PDB file of C-alpha atoms and ligand atoms in Angstrom:
ATOM      1  CA  UNK A   1      94.426 116.952  48.470  1.00  0.00           C
ATOM      2  CA  UNK A   2      93.679 120.246  46.730  1.00  0.00           C
ATOM      3  CA  UNK A   3      94.661 119.942  43.072  1.00  0.00           C
ATOM      4  CA  UNK A   4      94.776 123.464  41.719  1.00  0.00           C
ATOM      5  CA  UNK A   5      96.242 124.808  38.508  1.00  0.00           C
ATOM      6  CA  UNK A   6      95.421 126.793  35.427  1.00  0.00           C
ATOM      7  CA  UNK A   7      95.418 126.748  31.711  1.00  0.00           C
ATOM      8  CA  UNK A   8      99.050 126.986  30.490  1.00  0.00           C
ATOM      9  CA  UNK A   9     100.672 127.153  27.057  1.00  0.00           C
ATOM     10  CA  UNK A  10     102.188 124.342  25.047  1.00  0.00           C
ATOM     11  CA  UNK A  11     105.153 125.410  23.026  1.00  0.00           C
ATOM     12  CA  UNK A  12     105.956 124.115  19.530  1.00  0.00           C
ATOM     13  CA  UNK A  13     109.591 123.566  20.485  1.00  0.00           C
ATOM     14  CA  UNK A  14     109.632 122.886  24.204  1.00  0.00           C
ATOM     15  CA  UNK A  15     106.188 121.298  24.105  1.00  0.00           C
ATOM     16  CA  UNK A  16     105.045 119.746  27.411  1.00  0.00           C
ATOM     17  CA  UNK A  17     108.226 120.955  29.114  1.00  0.00           C
ATOM     18  CA  UNK A  18     107.042 124.533  28.541  1.00  0.00           C
ATOM     19  CA  UNK A  19     103.644 123.733  30.080  1.00  0.00           C
ATOM     20  CA  UNK A  20     105.197 122.167  33.174  1.00  0.00           C
ATOM     21  CA  UNK A  21     107.598 125.100  33.677  1.00  0.00           C
ATOM     22  CA  UNK A  22     104.719 127.539  33.411  1.00  0.00           C
ATOM     23  CA  UNK A  23     102.578 125.573  35.889  1.00  0.00           C
ATOM     24  CA  UNK A  24     105.464 125.483  38.371  1.00  0.00           C
ATOM     25  CA  UNK A  25     105.937 129.237  38.011  1.00  0.00           C
ATOM     26  CA  UNK A  26     102.304 129.681  39.142  1.00  0.00           C
ATOM     27  CA  UNK A  27     102.724 127.461  42.207  1.00  0.00           C
ATOM     28  CA  UNK A  28     100.266 124.986  40.682  1.00  0.00           C
ATOM     29  CA  UNK A  29     100.215 121.242  41.279  1.00  0.00           C
ATOM     30  CA  UNK A  30      98.259 120.395  38.140  1.00  0.00           C
ATOM     31  CA  UNK A  31      97.514 122.142  34.809  1.00  0.00           C
ATOM     32  CA  UNK A  32      95.647 122.080  31.505  1.00  0.00           C
ATOM     33  CA  UNK A  33      96.873 122.847  27.997  1.00  0.00           C
ATOM     34  CA  UNK A  34      95.953 122.696  24.312  1.00  0.00           C
ATOM     35  CA  UNK A  35      98.318 120.671  22.127  1.00  0.00           C
ATOM     36  CA  UNK A  36      98.338 123.616  19.666  1.00  0.00           C
ATOM     37  CA  UNK A  37      96.239 126.708  18.969  1.00  0.00           C
ATOM     38  CA  UNK A  38      92.621 126.005  20.011  1.00  0.00           C
ATOM     39  CA  UNK A  39      91.268 127.660  16.831  1.00  0.00           C
ATOM     40  CA  UNK A  40      93.296 125.717  14.256  1.00  0.00           C
ATOM     41  CA  UNK A  41      94.534 122.259  13.330  1.00  0.00           C
ATOM     42  CA  UNK A  42      98.279 122.943  13.127  1.00  0.00           C
ATOM     43  CA  UNK A  43      99.870 120.406  15.437  1.00  0.00           C
ATOM     44  CA  UNK A  44     103.547 119.621  15.787  1.00  0.00           C
ATOM     45  CA  UNK A  45     104.841 116.088  16.134  1.00  0.00           C
ATOM     46  CA  UNK A  46     105.186 115.066  19.772  1.00  0.00           C
ATOM     47  CA  UNK A  47     108.833 114.747  20.809  1.00  0.00           C
ATOM     48  CA  UNK A  48     109.486 111.748  23.085  1.00  0.00           C
ATOM     49  CA  UNK A  49     112.623 113.473  24.464  1.00  0.00           C
ATOM     50  CA  UNK A  50     110.783 116.640  25.479  1.00  0.00           C
ATOM     51  CA  UNK A  51     107.980 114.548  26.976  1.00  0.00           C
ATOM     52  CA  UNK A  52     110.498 112.594  29.019  1.00  0.00           C
ATOM     53  CA  UNK A  53     112.139 115.809  30.279  1.00  0.00           C
ATOM     54  CA  UNK A  54     108.726 117.201  31.163  1.00  0.00           C
ATOM     55  CA  UNK A  55     107.795 114.084  33.093  1.00  0.00           C
ATOM     56  CA  UNK A  56     111.021 114.260  35.088  1.00  0.00           C
ATOM     57  CA  UNK A  57     110.346 117.884  35.974  1.00  0.00           C
ATOM     58  CA  UNK A  58     106.787 116.971  37.042  1.00  0.00           C
ATOM     59  CA  UNK A  59     108.149 114.272  39.302  1.00  0.00           C
ATOM     60  CA  UNK A  60     110.641 116.662  40.901  1.00  0.00           C
ATOM     61  CA  UNK A  61     107.833 119.107  41.638  1.00  0.00           C
ATOM     62  CA  UNK A  62     105.279 116.544  42.781  1.00  0.00           C
ATOM     63  CA  UNK A  63     102.922 117.089  39.871  1.00  0.00           C
ATOM     64  CA  UNK A  64     101.061 113.868  39.189  1.00  0.00           C
ATOM     65  CA  UNK A  65     100.738 113.427  35.390  1.00  0.00           C
ATOM     66  CA  UNK A  66      97.549 111.445  36.008  1.00  0.00           C
ATOM     67  CA  UNK A  67      95.815 114.691  37.024  1.00  0.00           C
ATOM     68  CA  UNK A  68      96.926 116.756  34.019  1.00  0.00           C
ATOM     69  CA  UNK A  69      94.286 117.734  31.446  1.00  0.00           C
ATOM     70  CA  UNK A  70      94.373 118.436  27.709  1.00  0.00           C
ATOM     71  CA  UNK A  71      91.633 120.586  26.162  1.00  0.00           C
ATOM     72  CA  UNK A  72      90.485 119.661  22.648  1.00  0.00           C
ATOM     73  CA  UNK A  73      90.361 122.516  20.097  1.00  0.00           C
ATOM     74  CA  UNK A  74      87.086 124.433  19.587  1.00  0.00           C
ATOM     75  CA  UNK A  75      86.966 123.601  15.900  1.00  0.00           C
ATOM     76  CA  UNK A  76      85.854 120.064  16.654  1.00  0.00           C
ATOM     77  CA  UNK A  77      82.050 120.139  16.498  1.00  0.00           C
ATOM     78  CA  UNK A  78      80.635 116.632  16.665  1.00  0.00           C
ATOM     79  CA  UNK A  79      77.068 118.000  16.830  1.00  0.00           C
ATOM     80  CA  UNK A  80      77.256 119.229  13.238  1.00  0.00           C
ATOM     81  CA  UNK A  81      76.569 116.327  10.880  1.00  0.00           C
ATOM     82  CA  UNK A  82      78.180 118.176   7.934  1.00  0.00           C
ATOM     83  CA  UNK A  83      81.478 118.347   9.759  1.00  0.00           C
ATOM     84  CA  UNK A  84      81.418 115.031  11.557  1.00  0.00           C
ATOM     85  CA  UNK A  85      84.157 113.262   9.558  1.00  0.00           C
ATOM     86  CA  UNK A  86      86.644 116.026  10.245  1.00  0.00           C
ATOM     87  CA  UNK A  87      85.704 116.069  13.947  1.00  0.00           C
ATOM     88  CA  UNK A  88      86.098 112.326  14.274  1.00  0.00           C
ATOM     89  CA  UNK A  89      89.475 112.359  12.543  1.00  0.00           C
ATOM     90  CA  UNK A  90      90.870 115.276  14.535  1.00  0.00           C
ATOM     91  CA  UNK A  91      89.553 114.009  17.859  1.00  0.00           C
ATOM     92  CA  UNK A  92      91.121 110.603  17.201  1.00  0.00           C
ATOM     93  CA  UNK A  93      94.460 112.291  16.466  1.00  0.00           C
ATOM     94  CA  UNK A  94      94.093 114.369  19.613  1.00  0.00           C
ATOM     95  CA  UNK A  95      93.547 111.237  21.734  1.00  0.00           C
ATOM     96  CA  UNK A  96      96.685 109.808  20.158  1.00  0.00           C
ATOM     97  CA  UNK A  97      98.664 112.904  21.106  1.00  0.00           C
ATOM     98  CA  UNK A  98      97.367 112.681  24.698  1.00  0.00           C
ATOM     99  CA  UNK A  99      98.457 109.092  24.839  1.00  0.00           C
ATOM    100  CA  UNK A 100     101.943 109.948  23.502  1.00  0.00           C
ATOM    101  CA  UNK A 101     102.209 112.686  26.136  1.00  0.00           C
ATOM    102  CA  UNK A 102     101.076 110.346  28.897  1.00  0.00           C
ATOM    103  CA  UNK A 103      97.921 112.398  29.571  1.00  0.00           C
ATOM    104  CA  UNK A 104      94.743 110.620  30.667  1.00  0.00           C
ATOM    105  CA  UNK A 105      92.038 113.260  30.216  1.00  0.00           C
ATOM    106  CA  UNK A 106      90.843 115.210  27.192  1.00  0.00           C
ATOM    107  CA  UNK A 107      88.191 117.894  27.802  1.00  0.00           C
ATOM    108  CA  UNK A 108      85.789 118.337  24.896  1.00  0.00           C
ATOM    109  CA  UNK A 109      82.994 120.815  24.226  1.00  0.00           C
ATOM    110  CA  UNK A 110      80.082 118.572  23.196  1.00  0.00           C
ATOM    111  CA  UNK A 111      79.283 120.778  20.205  1.00  0.00           C
ATOM    112  CA  UNK A 112      76.710 123.148  18.668  1.00  0.00           C
ATOM    113  CA  UNK A 113      73.848 121.796  16.590  1.00  0.00           C
ATOM    114  CA  UNK A 114      73.937 124.837  14.246  1.00  0.00           C
ATOM    115  CA  UNK A 115      70.251 124.611  13.364  1.00  0.00           C
ATOM    116  CA  UNK A 116      70.058 120.828  13.046  1.00  0.00           C
ATOM    117  CA  UNK A 117      68.028 120.671  16.269  1.00  0.00           C
ATOM    118  CA  UNK A 118      68.819 119.544  19.803  1.00  0.00           C
ATOM    119  CA  UNK A 119      67.843 115.911  19.338  1.00  0.00           C
ATOM    120  CA  UNK A 120      69.707 115.514  16.040  1.00  0.00           C
ATOM    121  CA  UNK A 121      72.722 117.374  17.447  1.00  0.00           C
ATOM    122  CA  UNK A 122      72.913 115.044  20.443  1.00  0.00           C
ATOM    123  CA  UNK A 123      72.594 112.038  18.137  1.00  0.00           C
ATOM    124  CA  UNK A 124      75.439 113.374  15.967  1.00  0.00           C
ATOM    125  CA  UNK A 125      77.645 113.696  19.056  1.00  0.00           C
ATOM    126  CA  UNK A 126      76.779 110.134  20.111  1.00  0.00           C
ATOM    127  CA  UNK A 127      77.555 108.795  16.621  1.00  0.00           C
ATOM    128  CA  UNK A 128      80.814 110.736  16.538  1.00  0.00           C
ATOM    129  CA  UNK A 129      82.000 109.494  19.924  1.00  0.00           C
ATOM    130  CA  UNK A 130      81.031 105.907  19.131  1.00  0.00           C
ATOM    131  CA  UNK A 131      83.143 106.058  15.959  1.00  0.00           C
ATOM    132  CA  UNK A 132      86.064 107.708  17.767  1.00  0.00           C
ATOM    133  CA  UNK A 133      86.104 105.043  20.477  1.00  0.00           C
ATOM    134  CA  UNK A 134      85.848 102.312  17.853  1.00  0.00           C
ATOM    135  CA  UNK A 135      88.911 103.681  16.014  1.00  0.00           C
ATOM    136  CA  UNK A 136      90.958 104.371  19.070  1.00  0.00           C
ATOM    137  CA  UNK A 137      92.387 101.890  21.520  1.00  0.00           C
ATOM    138  CA  UNK A 138      94.182 104.227  23.874  1.00  0.00           C
ATOM    139  CA  UNK A 139      93.040 104.562  27.421  1.00  0.00           C
ATOM    140  CA  UNK A 140      92.440 108.298  27.369  1.00  0.00           C
ATOM    141  CA  UNK A 141      89.131 109.525  28.781  1.00  0.00           C
ATOM    142  CA  UNK A 142      87.032 112.218  27.151  1.00  0.00           C
ATOM    143  CA  UNK A 143      85.495 114.703  29.597  1.00  0.00           C
ATOM    144  CA  UNK A 144      82.419 116.445  28.187  1.00  0.00           C
ATOM    145  CA  UNK A 145      82.291 120.018  29.446  1.00  0.00           C
ATOM    146  CA  UNK A 146      79.136 121.640  30.824  1.00  0.00           C
ATOM    147  CA  UNK A 147      78.378 124.555  28.477  1.00  0.00           C
ATOM    148  CA  UNK A 148      76.818 128.022  28.833  1.00  0.00           C
ATOM    149  CA  UNK A 149      74.268 127.427  26.084  1.00  0.00           C
ATOM    150  CA  UNK A 150      75.604 130.188  23.860  1.00  0.00           C
ATOM    151  CA  UNK A 151      74.032 129.982  20.389  1.00  0.00           C
ATOM    152  CA  UNK A 152      73.103 126.355  19.747  1.00  0.00           C
ATOM    153  CA  UNK A 153      75.616 124.836  22.187  1.00  0.00           C
ATOM    154  CA  UNK A 154      74.681 121.440  23.600  1.00  0.00           C
ATOM    155  CA  UNK A 155      75.631 120.199  27.049  1.00  0.00           C
ATOM    156  CA  UNK A 156      73.999 123.237  28.691  1.00  0.00           C
ATOM    157  CA  UNK A 157      72.134 121.043  31.166  1.00  0.00           C
ATOM    158  CA  UNK A 158      72.733 117.717  32.885  1.00  0.00           C
ATOM    159  CA  UNK A 159      69.958 115.980  30.911  1.00  0.00           C
ATOM    160  CA  UNK A 160      71.686 116.649  27.587  1.00  0.00           C
ATOM    161  CA  UNK A 161      74.981 115.307  28.941  1.00  0.00           C
ATOM    162  CA  UNK A 162      73.165 112.256  30.299  1.00  0.00           C
ATOM    163  CA  UNK A 163      71.630 111.602  26.871  1.00  0.00           C
ATOM    164  CA  UNK A 164      75.125 111.565  25.366  1.00  0.00           C
ATOM    165  CA  UNK A 165      76.504 109.302  28.112  1.00  0.00           C
ATOM    166  CA  UNK A 166      73.609 106.880  27.602  1.00  0.00           C
ATOM    167  CA  UNK A 167      74.067 106.776  23.838  1.00  0.00           C
ATOM    168  CA  UNK A 168      77.795 106.049  23.843  1.00  0.00           C
ATOM    169  CA  UNK A 169      78.625 102.366  23.982  1.00  0.00           C
ATOM    170  CA  UNK A 170      82.043 102.700  25.566  1.00  0.00           C
ATOM    171  CA  UNK A 171      80.807 105.240  28.109  1.00  0.00           C
ATOM    172  CA  UNK A 172      83.238 104.212  30.825  1.00  0.00           C
ATOM    173  CA  UNK A 173      85.641 106.263  28.692  1.00  0.00           C
ATOM    174  CA  UNK A 174      83.367 109.292  29.049  1.00  0.00           C
ATOM    175  CA  UNK A 175      83.111 111.602  32.063  1.00  0.00           C
ATOM    176  CA  UNK A 176      82.236 115.217  32.795  1.00  0.00           C
ATOM    177  CA  UNK A 177      84.136 118.460  33.332  1.00  0.00           C
ATOM    178  CA  UNK A 178      82.146 121.108  35.227  1.00  0.00           C
ATOM    179  CA  UNK A 179      82.796 124.768  34.435  1.00  0.00           C
ATOM    180  CA  UNK A 180      81.504 127.220  37.061  1.00  0.00           C
ATOM    181  CA  UNK A 181      81.158 130.123  34.597  1.00  0.00           C
ATOM    182  CA  UNK A 182      79.301 127.938  32.115  1.00  0.00           C
ATOM    183  CA  UNK A 183      77.046 126.493  34.839  1.00  0.00           C
ATOM    184  CA  UNK A 184      76.164 130.000  36.024  1.00  0.00           C
ATOM    185  CA  UNK A 185      75.515 131.244  32.505  1.00  0.00           C
ATOM    186  CA  UNK A 186      73.405 128.163  31.786  1.00  0.00           C
ATOM    187  CA  UNK A 187      71.194 128.974  34.791  1.00  0.00           C
ATOM    188  CA  UNK A 188      72.638 126.832  37.612  1.00  0.00           C
ATOM    189  CA  UNK A 189      73.047 128.606  40.956  1.00  0.00           C
ATOM    190  CA  UNK A 190      76.652 128.416  42.156  1.00  0.00           C
ATOM    191  CA  UNK A 191      75.475 130.116  45.375  1.00  0.00           C
ATOM    192  CA  UNK A 192      73.398 126.958  45.938  1.00  0.00           C
ATOM    193  CA  UNK A 193      76.087 124.600  44.736  1.00  0.00           C
ATOM    194  CA  UNK A 194      75.187 121.748  47.096  1.00  0.00           C
ATOM    195  CA  UNK A 195      71.788 121.622  45.420  1.00  0.00           C
ATOM    196  CA  UNK A 196      73.446 121.650  41.975  1.00  0.00           C
ATOM    197  CA  UNK A 197      75.525 118.648  43.045  1.00  0.00           C
ATOM    198  CA  UNK A 198      72.408 116.831  44.301  1.00  0.00           C
ATOM    199  CA  UNK A 199      70.792 117.360  40.902  1.00  0.00           C
ATOM    200  CA  UNK A 200      73.946 116.253  39.092  1.00  0.00           C
ATOM    201  CA  UNK A 201      74.125 113.159  41.258  1.00  0.00           C
ATOM    202  CA  UNK A 202      70.511 112.239  40.557  1.00  0.00           C
ATOM    203  CA  UNK A 203      70.845 112.635  36.801  1.00  0.00           C
ATOM    204  CA  UNK A 204      74.435 111.560  36.080  1.00  0.00           C
ATOM    205  CA  UNK A 205      76.252 110.523  39.277  1.00  0.00           C
ATOM    206  CA  UNK A 206      78.965 112.445  41.141  1.00  0.00           C
ATOM    207  CA  UNK A 207      81.611 109.824  40.285  1.00  0.00           C
ATOM    208  CA  UNK A 208      81.469 111.137  36.700  1.00  0.00           C
ATOM    209  CA  UNK A 209      82.961 114.527  37.650  1.00  0.00           C
ATOM    210  CA  UNK A 210      86.670 114.273  36.836  1.00  0.00           C
ATOM    211  CA  UNK A 211      87.698 117.892  36.277  1.00  0.00           C
ATOM    212  CA  UNK A 212      86.350 121.326  37.260  1.00  0.00           C
ATOM    213  CA  UNK A 213      87.042 124.639  35.541  1.00  0.00           C
ATOM    214  CA  UNK A 214      86.982 127.374  38.160  1.00  0.00           C
ATOM    215  CA  UNK A 215      86.019 130.693  36.585  1.00  0.00           C
ATOM    216  CA  UNK A 216      83.996 133.685  37.641  1.00  0.00           C
ATOM    217  CA  UNK A 217      81.487 135.049  35.124  1.00  0.00           C
ATOM    218  CA  UNK A 218      81.096 138.512  33.615  1.00  0.00           C
ATOM    219  CA  UNK A 219      77.379 137.924  33.178  1.00  0.00           C
ATOM    220  CA  UNK A 220      74.331 137.198  35.333  1.00  0.00           C
ATOM    221  CA  UNK A 221      72.951 133.736  35.901  1.00  0.00           C
ATOM    222  CA  UNK A 222      71.135 132.287  32.888  1.00  0.00           C
ATOM    223  CA  UNK A 223      72.645 134.788  30.427  1.00  0.00           C
ATOM    224  CA  UNK A 224      74.012 132.082  28.044  1.00  0.00           C
ATOM    225  CA  UNK A 225      77.045 134.274  27.314  1.00  0.00           C
ATOM    226  CA  UNK A 226      80.245 132.427  28.345  1.00  0.00           C
ATOM    227  CA  UNK A 227      82.590 135.247  29.272  1.00  0.00           C
ATOM    228  CA  UNK A 228      84.981 134.289  32.054  1.00  0.00           C
ATOM    229  CA  UNK A 229      86.014 136.707  34.774  1.00  0.00           C
ATOM    230  CA  UNK A 230      88.806 136.664  37.360  1.00  0.00           C
ATOM    231  CA  UNK A 231      88.135 134.873  40.636  1.00  0.00           C
ATOM    232  CA  UNK A 232      85.977 137.056  42.875  1.00  0.00           C
ATOM    233  CA  UNK A 233      85.586 139.837  40.307  1.00  0.00           C
ATOM    234  CA  UNK A 234      82.477 138.539  38.553  1.00  0.00           C
ATOM    235  CA  UNK A 235      78.846 137.751  39.306  1.00  0.00           C
ATOM    236  CA  UNK A 236      79.545 134.408  41.042  1.00  0.00           C
ATOM    237  CA  UNK A 237      81.862 135.836  43.671  1.00  0.00           C
ATOM    238  CA  UNK A 238      84.820 134.624  45.677  1.00  0.00           C
ATOM    239  CA  UNK A 239      83.046 132.796  48.512  1.00  0.00           C
ATOM    240  CA  UNK A 240      80.846 130.789  46.158  1.00  0.00           C
ATOM    241  CA  UNK A 241      83.856 129.761  44.058  1.00  0.00           C
ATOM    242  CA  UNK A 242      85.877 128.921  47.163  1.00  0.00           C
ATOM    243  CA  UNK A 243      83.041 126.661  48.303  1.00  0.00           C
ATOM    244  CA  UNK A 244      83.324 124.747  45.004  1.00  0.00           C
ATOM    245  CA  UNK A 245      87.131 124.533  45.200  1.00  0.00           C
ATOM    246  CA  UNK A 246      87.085 123.163  48.751  1.00  0.00           C
ATOM    247  CA  UNK A 247      83.954 121.044  48.470  1.00  0.00           C
ATOM    248  CA  UNK A 248      84.472 117.761  50.385  1.00  0.00           C
ATOM    249  CA  UNK A 249      82.652 115.781  47.682  1.00  0.00           C
ATOM    250  CA  UNK A 250      85.053 117.070  45.031  1.00  0.00           C
ATOM    251  CA  UNK A 251      88.343 116.413  46.751  1.00  0.00           C
ATOM    252  CA  UNK A 252      91.204 115.134  44.575  1.00  0.00           C
ATOM    253  CA  UNK A 253      89.524 116.368  41.399  1.00  0.00           C
ATOM    254  CA  UNK A 254      91.753 118.712  39.355  1.00  0.00           C
ATOM    255  CA  UNK A 255      90.511 122.331  39.497  1.00  0.00           C
ATOM    256  CA  UNK A 256      91.645 124.492  36.609  1.00  0.00           C
ATOM    257  CA  UNK A 257      91.496 128.297  36.269  1.00  0.00           C
ATOM    258  CA  UNK A 258      90.646 129.664  32.818  1.00  0.00           C
ATOM    259  CA  UNK A 259      90.322 133.254  33.955  1.00  0.00           C
ATOM    260  CA  UNK A 260      91.265 136.131  31.642  1.00  0.00           C
ATOM    261  CA  UNK A 261      94.685 137.738  31.495  1.00  0.00           C
ATOM    262  CA  UNK A 262      94.826 141.152  33.159  1.00  0.00           C
ATOM    263  CA  UNK A 263      94.707 143.784  30.386  1.00  0.00           C
ATOM    264  CA  UNK A 264      95.014 140.800  27.991  1.00  0.00           C
ATOM    265  CA  UNK A 265      98.687 140.757  28.855  1.00  0.00           C
ATOM    266  CA  UNK A 266      99.447 139.505  32.342  1.00  0.00           C
ATOM    267  CA  UNK A 267      98.666 135.973  33.489  1.00  0.00           C
ATOM    268  CA  UNK A 268      96.800 136.210  36.817  1.00  0.00           C
ATOM    269  CA  UNK A 269      97.258 132.573  37.808  1.00  0.00           C
ATOM    270  CA  UNK A 270     100.079 132.735  40.338  1.00  0.00           C
ATOM    271  CA  UNK A 271      98.209 135.422  42.294  1.00  0.00           C
ATOM    272  CA  UNK A 272      94.773 133.805  41.928  1.00  0.00           C
ATOM    273  CA  UNK A 273      96.073 130.409  43.070  1.00  0.00           C
ATOM    274  CA  UNK A 274      97.720 132.017  46.112  1.00  0.00           C
ATOM    275  CA  UNK A 275      94.513 133.916  46.933  1.00  0.00           C
ATOM    276  CA  UNK A 276      92.383 130.772  46.696  1.00  0.00           C
ATOM    277  CA  UNK A 277      94.801 128.821  48.893  1.00  0.00           C
ATOM    278  CA  UNK A 278      94.733 131.632  51.418  1.00  0.00           C
ATOM    279  CA  UNK A 279      90.932 131.676  51.294  1.00  0.00           C
ATOM    280  CA  UNK A 280      90.608 135.430  51.490  1.00  0.00           C
ATOM    281  CA  UNK A 281      89.474 137.721  48.687  1.00  0.00           C
ATOM    282  CA  UNK A 282      91.764 140.608  47.744  1.00  0.00           C
ATOM    283  CA  UNK A 283      89.789 143.158  45.743  1.00  0.00           C
ATOM    284  CA  UNK A 284      93.008 144.912  44.749  1.00  0.00           C
ATOM    285  CA  UNK A 285      94.512 141.760  43.251  1.00  0.00           C
ATOM    286  CA  UNK A 286      94.158 142.810  39.605  1.00  0.00           C
ATOM    287  CA  UNK A 287      95.650 146.250  40.265  1.00  0.00           C
ATOM    288  CA  UNK A 288      98.555 144.629  42.078  1.00  0.00           C
ATOM    289  CA  UNK A 289      99.189 142.297  39.140  1.00  0.00           C
ATOM    290  CA  UNK A 290      98.994 145.233  36.729  1.00  0.00           C
ATOM    291  CA  UNK A 291     101.505 147.242  38.757  1.00  0.00           C
ATOM    292  CA  UNK A 292     103.945 144.423  39.473  1.00  0.00           C
ATOM    293  CA  UNK A 293     104.016 143.198  35.869  1.00  0.00           C
ATOM    294  CA  UNK A 294     104.289 146.577  34.171  1.00  0.00           C
ATOM    295  CA  UNK A 295     107.362 147.345  36.253  1.00  0.00           C
ATOM    296  CA  UNK A 296     109.319 144.504  34.627  1.00  0.00           C
TER     297      UNK A 296
HETATM  298 FE1   FE B 301      86.257 124.559  27.588  1.00  0.00          FE
HETATM  299 FE1   FE B 302      85.965 125.646  30.617  1.00  0.00          FE
HETATM  300 ZN1   ZN B 303      84.015 129.187  28.640  1.00  0.00          ZN
END
């Protein structure tokens, strides 16, 4: 089954219920959210009542909570030794929140070594994850995201991710989230995606892919920039992204759009999801969104 959704918001008051309502409004059958602002540590207490309401609504709309994804905030950087204690503490809390919300997957950026070197950075991440898994007894999986390699970002190639997986003791709790924009910007050819999957399978194993972020890229392959574009409007292109979405080896894996808002104002997800399902690129899509939304 095609599992297709987008990033949605998580409201302080309505919490998960808000996320589910938003996903439904996009015609999605899965979704991803942050449990608070991605740039800060302010987190509200999880309300069991709101969670229960949200789960009922998911059931009514055939959204399987086992496919829903939480994204950890950017401020966690396990690769930086000087900040490791904070990262460990916050990541442990985040896993707890996932567990309270009944969510099974937490996507995490592996981290940036900030001058400490690739090898040391990877070791810091391994140490951090080993401590987190030691502290935490919930059955929530961490999905390490493939990164663009902006600045000193780690996880920009499959070897680095493999090093982390090998170093973590409890690594059955660790899997991978692919991001098409990040892969492109890191130098992987999405137009030769079958070959990318062969390489991934040889180094890590396809069974470790448990989520895919579907984004176009504003920049050419290998640019190490990480700027997402709307589906079909960037350098990767619609057909190449559609091939990823419908790839037979990636069936039943949640696919999540993290494409930019049109004019920073209008969510494009309902229209992008419909276009992907239809399988035909509409090069006027963004203009249509702009016109339809500015009328209301
Ligand atoms: Fe991410
Ligand atoms: Fe992503
Ligand atoms: Zn990104």
